[in-house]
XYZ file of C-alpha atoms in Angstrom:
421
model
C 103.917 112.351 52.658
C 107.929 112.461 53.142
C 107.534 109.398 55.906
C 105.613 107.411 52.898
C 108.257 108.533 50.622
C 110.450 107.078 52.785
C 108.884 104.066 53.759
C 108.194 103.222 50.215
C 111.745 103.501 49.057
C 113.162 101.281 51.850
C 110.764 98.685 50.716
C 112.079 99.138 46.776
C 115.602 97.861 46.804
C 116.344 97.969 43.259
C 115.431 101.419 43.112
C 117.526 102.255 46.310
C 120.419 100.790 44.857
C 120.079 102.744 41.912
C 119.724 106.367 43.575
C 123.129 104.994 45.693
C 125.144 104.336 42.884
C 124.050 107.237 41.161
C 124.761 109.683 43.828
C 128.161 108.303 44.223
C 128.569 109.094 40.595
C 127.651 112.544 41.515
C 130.221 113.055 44.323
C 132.802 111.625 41.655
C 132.099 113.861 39.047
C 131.617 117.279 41.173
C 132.799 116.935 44.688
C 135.925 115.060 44.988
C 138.956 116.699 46.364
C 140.981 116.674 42.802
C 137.662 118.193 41.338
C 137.353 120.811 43.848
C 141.279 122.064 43.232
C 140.466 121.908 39.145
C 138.029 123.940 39.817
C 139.761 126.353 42.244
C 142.838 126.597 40.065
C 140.236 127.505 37.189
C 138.535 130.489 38.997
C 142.070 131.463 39.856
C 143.460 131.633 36.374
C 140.252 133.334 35.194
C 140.749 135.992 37.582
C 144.892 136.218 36.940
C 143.695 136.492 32.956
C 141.172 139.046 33.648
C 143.512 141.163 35.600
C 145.849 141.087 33.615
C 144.219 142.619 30.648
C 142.051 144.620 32.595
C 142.397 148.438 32.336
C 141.575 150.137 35.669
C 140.154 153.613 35.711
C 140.580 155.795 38.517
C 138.308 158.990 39.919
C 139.642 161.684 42.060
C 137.611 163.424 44.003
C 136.079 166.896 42.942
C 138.130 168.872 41.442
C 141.402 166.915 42.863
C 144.743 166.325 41.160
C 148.383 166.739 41.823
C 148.179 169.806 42.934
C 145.867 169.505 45.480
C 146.692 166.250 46.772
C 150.859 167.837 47.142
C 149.017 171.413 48.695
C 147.474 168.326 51.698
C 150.530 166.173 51.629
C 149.263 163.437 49.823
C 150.744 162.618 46.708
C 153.740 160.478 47.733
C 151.521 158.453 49.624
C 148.838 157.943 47.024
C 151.635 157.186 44.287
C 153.365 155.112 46.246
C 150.949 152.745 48.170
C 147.851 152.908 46.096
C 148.970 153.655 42.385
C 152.092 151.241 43.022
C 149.639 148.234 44.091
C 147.045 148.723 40.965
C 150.361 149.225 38.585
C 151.290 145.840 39.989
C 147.684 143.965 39.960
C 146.576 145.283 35.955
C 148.004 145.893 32.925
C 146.630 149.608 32.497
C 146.234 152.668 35.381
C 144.404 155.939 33.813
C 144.086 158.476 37.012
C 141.466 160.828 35.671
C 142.629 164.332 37.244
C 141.192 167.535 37.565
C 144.125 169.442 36.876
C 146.341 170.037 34.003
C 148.501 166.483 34.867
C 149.837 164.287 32.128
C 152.692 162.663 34.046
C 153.044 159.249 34.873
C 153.390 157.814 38.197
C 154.501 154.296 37.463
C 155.337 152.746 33.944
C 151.761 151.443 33.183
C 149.857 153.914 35.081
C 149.051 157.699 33.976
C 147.059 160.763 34.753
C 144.937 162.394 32.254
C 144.758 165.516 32.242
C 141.153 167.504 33.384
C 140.014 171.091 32.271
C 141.194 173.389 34.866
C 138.722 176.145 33.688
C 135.843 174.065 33.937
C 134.155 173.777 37.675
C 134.802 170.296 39.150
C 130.981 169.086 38.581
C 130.681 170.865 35.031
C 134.016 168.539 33.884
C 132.813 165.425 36.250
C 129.966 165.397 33.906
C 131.536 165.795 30.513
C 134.652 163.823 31.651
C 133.310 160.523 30.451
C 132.466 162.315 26.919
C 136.270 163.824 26.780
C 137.672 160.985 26.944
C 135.335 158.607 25.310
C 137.930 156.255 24.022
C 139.652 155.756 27.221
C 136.491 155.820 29.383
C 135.188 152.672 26.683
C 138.261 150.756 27.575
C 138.381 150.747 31.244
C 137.508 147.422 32.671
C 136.478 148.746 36.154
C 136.005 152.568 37.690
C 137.913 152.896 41.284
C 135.833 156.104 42.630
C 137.806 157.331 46.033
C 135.162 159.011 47.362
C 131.448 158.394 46.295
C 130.500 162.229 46.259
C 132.551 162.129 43.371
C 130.822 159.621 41.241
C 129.722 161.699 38.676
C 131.889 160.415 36.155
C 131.744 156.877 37.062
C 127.851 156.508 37.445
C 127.477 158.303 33.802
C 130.341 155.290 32.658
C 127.967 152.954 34.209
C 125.124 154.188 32.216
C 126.781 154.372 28.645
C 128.941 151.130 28.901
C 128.010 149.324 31.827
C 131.050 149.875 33.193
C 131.664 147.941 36.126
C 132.109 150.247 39.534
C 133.917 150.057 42.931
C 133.618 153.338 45.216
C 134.465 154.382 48.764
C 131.767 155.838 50.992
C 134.346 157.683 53.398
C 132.219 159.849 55.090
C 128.570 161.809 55.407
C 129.162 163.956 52.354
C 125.977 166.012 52.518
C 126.804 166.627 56.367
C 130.583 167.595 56.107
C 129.215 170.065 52.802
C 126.990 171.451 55.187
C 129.627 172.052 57.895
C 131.265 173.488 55.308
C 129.249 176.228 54.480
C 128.032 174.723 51.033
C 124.240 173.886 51.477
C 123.509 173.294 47.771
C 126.213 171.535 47.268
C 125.594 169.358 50.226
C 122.520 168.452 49.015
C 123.702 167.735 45.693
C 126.622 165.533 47.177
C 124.446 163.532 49.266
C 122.191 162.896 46.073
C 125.333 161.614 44.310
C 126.877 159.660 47.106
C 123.069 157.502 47.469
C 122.554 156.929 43.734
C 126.440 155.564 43.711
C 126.183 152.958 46.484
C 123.135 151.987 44.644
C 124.445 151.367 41.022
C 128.237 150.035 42.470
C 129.255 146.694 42.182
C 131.300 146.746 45.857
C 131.036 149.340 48.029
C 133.761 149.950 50.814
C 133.096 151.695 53.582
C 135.808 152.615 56.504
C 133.681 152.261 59.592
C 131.182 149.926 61.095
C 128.478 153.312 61.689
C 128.934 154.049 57.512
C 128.539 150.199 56.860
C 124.949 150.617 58.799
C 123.799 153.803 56.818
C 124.851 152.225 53.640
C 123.240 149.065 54.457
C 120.229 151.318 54.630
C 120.917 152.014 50.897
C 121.995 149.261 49.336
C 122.437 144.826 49.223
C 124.570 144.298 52.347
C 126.404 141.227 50.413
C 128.089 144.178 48.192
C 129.464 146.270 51.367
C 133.119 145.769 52.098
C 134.650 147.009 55.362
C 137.865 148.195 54.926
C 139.339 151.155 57.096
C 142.111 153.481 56.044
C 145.458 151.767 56.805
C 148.946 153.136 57.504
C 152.914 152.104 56.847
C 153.493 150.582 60.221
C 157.401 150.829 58.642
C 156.850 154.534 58.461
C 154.885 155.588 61.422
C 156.944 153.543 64.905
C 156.216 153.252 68.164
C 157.830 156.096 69.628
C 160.065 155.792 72.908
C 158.838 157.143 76.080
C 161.613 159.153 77.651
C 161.019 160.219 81.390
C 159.705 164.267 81.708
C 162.068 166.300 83.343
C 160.694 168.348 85.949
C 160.030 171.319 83.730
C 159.326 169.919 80.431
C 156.300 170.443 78.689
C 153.805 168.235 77.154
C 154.461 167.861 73.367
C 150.593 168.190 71.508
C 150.295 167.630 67.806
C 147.453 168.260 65.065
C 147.726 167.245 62.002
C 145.249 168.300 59.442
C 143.361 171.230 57.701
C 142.741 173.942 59.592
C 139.264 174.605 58.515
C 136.271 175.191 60.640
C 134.921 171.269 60.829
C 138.575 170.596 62.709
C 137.235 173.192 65.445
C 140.739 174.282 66.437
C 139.411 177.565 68.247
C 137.877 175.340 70.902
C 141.798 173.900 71.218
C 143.007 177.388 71.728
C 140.084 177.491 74.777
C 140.844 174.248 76.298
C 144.878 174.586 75.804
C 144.827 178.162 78.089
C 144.591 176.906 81.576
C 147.475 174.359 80.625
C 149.446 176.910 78.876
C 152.604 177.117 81.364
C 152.865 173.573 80.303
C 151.865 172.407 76.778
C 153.415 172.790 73.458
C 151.225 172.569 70.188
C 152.998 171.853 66.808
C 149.946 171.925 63.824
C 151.019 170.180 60.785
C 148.710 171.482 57.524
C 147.256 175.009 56.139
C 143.364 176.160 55.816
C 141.161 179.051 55.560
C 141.203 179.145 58.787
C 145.250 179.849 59.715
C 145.393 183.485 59.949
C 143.044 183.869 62.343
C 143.934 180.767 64.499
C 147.326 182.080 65.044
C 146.075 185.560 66.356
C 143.562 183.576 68.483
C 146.765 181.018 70.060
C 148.785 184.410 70.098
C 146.439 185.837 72.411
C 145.668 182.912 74.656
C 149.523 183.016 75.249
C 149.566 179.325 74.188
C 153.623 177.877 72.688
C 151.909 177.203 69.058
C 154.099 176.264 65.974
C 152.209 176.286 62.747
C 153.860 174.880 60.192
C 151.731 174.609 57.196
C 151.332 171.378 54.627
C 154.398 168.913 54.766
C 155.736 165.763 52.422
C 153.983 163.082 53.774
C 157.188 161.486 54.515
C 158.273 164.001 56.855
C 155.216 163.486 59.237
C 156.485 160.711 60.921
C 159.329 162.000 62.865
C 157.331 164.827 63.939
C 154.791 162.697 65.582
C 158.061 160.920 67.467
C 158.678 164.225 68.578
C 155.630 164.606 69.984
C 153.648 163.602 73.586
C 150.500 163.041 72.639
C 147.918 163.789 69.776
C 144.922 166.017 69.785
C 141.396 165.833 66.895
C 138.970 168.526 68.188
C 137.087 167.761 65.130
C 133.039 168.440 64.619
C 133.008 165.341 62.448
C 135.305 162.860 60.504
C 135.454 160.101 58.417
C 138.117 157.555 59.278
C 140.729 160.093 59.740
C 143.815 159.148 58.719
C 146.003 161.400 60.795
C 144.377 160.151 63.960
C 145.290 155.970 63.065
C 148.850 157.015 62.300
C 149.351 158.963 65.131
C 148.280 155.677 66.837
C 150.674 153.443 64.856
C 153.173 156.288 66.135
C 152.787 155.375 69.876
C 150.965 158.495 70.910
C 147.962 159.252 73.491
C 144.986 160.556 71.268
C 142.711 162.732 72.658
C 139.696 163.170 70.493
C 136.001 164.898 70.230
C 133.149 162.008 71.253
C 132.208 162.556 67.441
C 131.194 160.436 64.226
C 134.505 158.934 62.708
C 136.575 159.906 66.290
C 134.667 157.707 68.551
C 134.920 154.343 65.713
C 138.320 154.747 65.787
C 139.570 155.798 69.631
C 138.685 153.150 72.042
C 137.738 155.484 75.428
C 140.221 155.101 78.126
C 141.899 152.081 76.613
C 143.687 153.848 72.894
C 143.137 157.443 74.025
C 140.757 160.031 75.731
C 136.694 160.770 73.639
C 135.816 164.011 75.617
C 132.016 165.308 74.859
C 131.054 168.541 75.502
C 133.421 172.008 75.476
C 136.673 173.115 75.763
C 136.321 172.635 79.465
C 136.227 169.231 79.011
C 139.293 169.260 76.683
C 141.412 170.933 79.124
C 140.327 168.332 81.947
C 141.352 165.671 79.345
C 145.073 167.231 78.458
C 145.209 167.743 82.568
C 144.757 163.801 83.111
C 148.026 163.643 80.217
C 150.133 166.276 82.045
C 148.965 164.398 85.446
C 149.762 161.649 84.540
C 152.979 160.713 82.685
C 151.950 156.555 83.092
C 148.697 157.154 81.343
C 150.249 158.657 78.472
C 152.575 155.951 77.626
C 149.938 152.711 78.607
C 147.404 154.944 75.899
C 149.894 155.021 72.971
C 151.044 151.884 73.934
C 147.877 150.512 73.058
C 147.178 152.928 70.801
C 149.831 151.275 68.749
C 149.248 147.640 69.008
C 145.420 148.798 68.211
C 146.932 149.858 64.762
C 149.287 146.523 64.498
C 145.685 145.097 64.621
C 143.519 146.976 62.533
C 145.032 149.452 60.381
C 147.935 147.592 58.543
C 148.316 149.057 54.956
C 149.914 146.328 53.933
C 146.256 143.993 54.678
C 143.809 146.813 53.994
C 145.545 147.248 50.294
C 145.438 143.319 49.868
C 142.125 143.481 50.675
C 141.280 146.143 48.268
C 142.995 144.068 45.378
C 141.117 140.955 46.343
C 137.545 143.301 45.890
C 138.532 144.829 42.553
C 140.231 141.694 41.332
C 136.808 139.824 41.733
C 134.786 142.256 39.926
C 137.151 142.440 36.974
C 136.776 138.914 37.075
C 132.747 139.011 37.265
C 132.446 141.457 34.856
């Protein structure tokens, strides 16, 4: 049928004509180069308008505000990099806090204050009723962690309030680690029905793009991995060991059972003539952790939460970096001791293993603290090995793990659904 189509239309020549000059009338009229830029300068001055009326709300994770983000050593960071860019890209910023916080972290952005005596999930879902007027305004929801989304999903529900959250990590799994079965359960619940009702999901690795694939249209999944001020964190110098001087180890994080820091004290033992461990942040876990380094005779400095801007020179200080972990996210401590220069040596673990690549940017090691303590024995070994690893380590995070492109990427995703919506 299409060859007599054909055949039939070659044979009409009047009507051939006629379909030619009226296709070139349609490449005039849609496709022409000046057409084309109209259009694009259009869909760019519809998305400038849109942002900059649009009033962005933001969700903190459970039970999260000042507070707690200064107690981890977060707050300059988050006010700085991520409040500073959405101050700059829309007219409004409400932070929606679970503390008691009603200051103001740039000129057009704000934090409104939670209910302290409420429990984080009681408030989460009352918090779009408390502040109704607000919550009515808000021309997208920014959720940082998709456990959270609470708030946001019950937004979506009343007002049809657009939605843009972060699945960071296996909530129901890291709840369970945790010690918090119910609430695992109940995170995991609220983490599926978000990526379900968002508009863009990011995720930080490729493994939590596949599970959330699983969950959701792939066309709404955004890859985007935690980034880090390659200004702040340099590639550190590496001076020649004297004959006597130790390896420098650092950890920086929580010290909470799911960081596995016992195993550390295990694997650190046989080495500990020769090591020096410096852990940067505080936990549940601290008192006993320095009895247990105490007793394995091991050099250990604990010295609780610090600014965030402080971090960097300690990792200079430092050899080589060390993530026993049982499971992470994207972990940002681990991608800016790599923008640091340092050899990582890491637990063959979800979140680790997407980040460190084996032999190349640092050392995965599977298995016990046996296996730890042959990995920190290749370092001590081995002074060559530790500078070629945080050598690359660092030009791995030049690469990937800019801030400056993973927060331009993050505008370009919230800018378009402000604009869609």
């Amino acid at each position: 049928k299409f060859t007599d189509e054909v055949d039939a239309l070659l044979r009409d020549q009047t009507r051939l004509m006629r379909y030619g000059k009226r296709a070139r009338e349609v490449v005039d009229e849609r496709f022409t180069w000046q057409n084309c830029a109209a259009r694009t300068g259009e869909l760019h001055e519809r998305i400038d308008t849109a942002r900059r009326f649009a009033h962005i709300g933001v969700v903190l994770n459970s039970g999260d505000g000042v507070a707690t983000m200064t107690r981890e050593g977060q707050l300059a960071r988050f006010e700085k990099f991520y409040v500073g860019e959405w101050a700059k890209q829309f007219r409004e910023v409400s932070i929606f806090s679970y503390g008691d916080d009603r200051g103001r972290p740039a000129e057009n952005a704000s934090y409104v204050p939670g209910r302290p005596g409420l429990a984080g999930l009681l408030y989460a879902a009352i918090m779009p009723l408390v502040h109704r007027r607000r919550f009515r305004r808000l021309s997208l929801i920014r959720v940082m962690q998709a456990g959270a989304a609470i708030p946001a999903l019950i937004a979506k529900a009343l007002w049809r309030t657009p939605m843009v959250v972060t699945y960071g990590y296996r909530y129901d799994e890291s709840m369970q680690r945790k010690g918090r079965p119910l609430y695992a359960k109940l995170a995991g619940a609220i983490a599926r029905r978000a990526v379900r009702r968002a508009d863009r999901v990011i995720v930080t690795t490729p493994s939590l793009r596949d599970e959330v694939a699983a969950l959701t249209d792939e066309a709404k999944i955004e890859l985007v991995p935690n980034g880090v001020d390659l200004s702040a964190f340099r590639q550190k110098s590496h001076a020649k060991p004297g004959a006597d001087a130790r390896l420098e180890l650092i950890f920086v994080g929580r010290l909470t059972p799911q960081k596995n820091l016992a195993l550390l004290a295990d694997a650190l033992e046989p080495h500990k003539d020769r090591v020096r461990l410096t852990l940067v942040g505080d936990g549940q876990e601290r008192s006993r952790l320095e009895a247990a380094y105490r007793q394995a005779g091991i050099d250990a400095r604990f010295l609780g939460t610090i600014a965030h801007e402080n971090l960097p020179s300690l990792l200079q200080a430092a050899d080589a970096f060390v993530l026993p972990s049982r499971i992470e996210g994207h972990p940002k401590a681990l991608i800016e001791a790599m923008a640091s220069g340092l050899a990582c040596v890491g637990a063959d673990v979800e979140g680790i293993r997407d980040v460190i690549r084996p032999n190349e940017t640092g050392l995965l090691v599977a298995g016990g603290p046996t296996s730890f303590a042959e990995a920190v024995g290749h370092l001590l070994d081995d002074p060559a090995l530790v500078e070629r690893l945080g050598t690359a380590a660092r030009e791995q995070a030049e690469a990937m793990y800019d801030l400056r492109r993973t927060l331009a990427r993050e505008r370009e995703i919230l800018r378009s659904v402000v604009a869609g919506s």
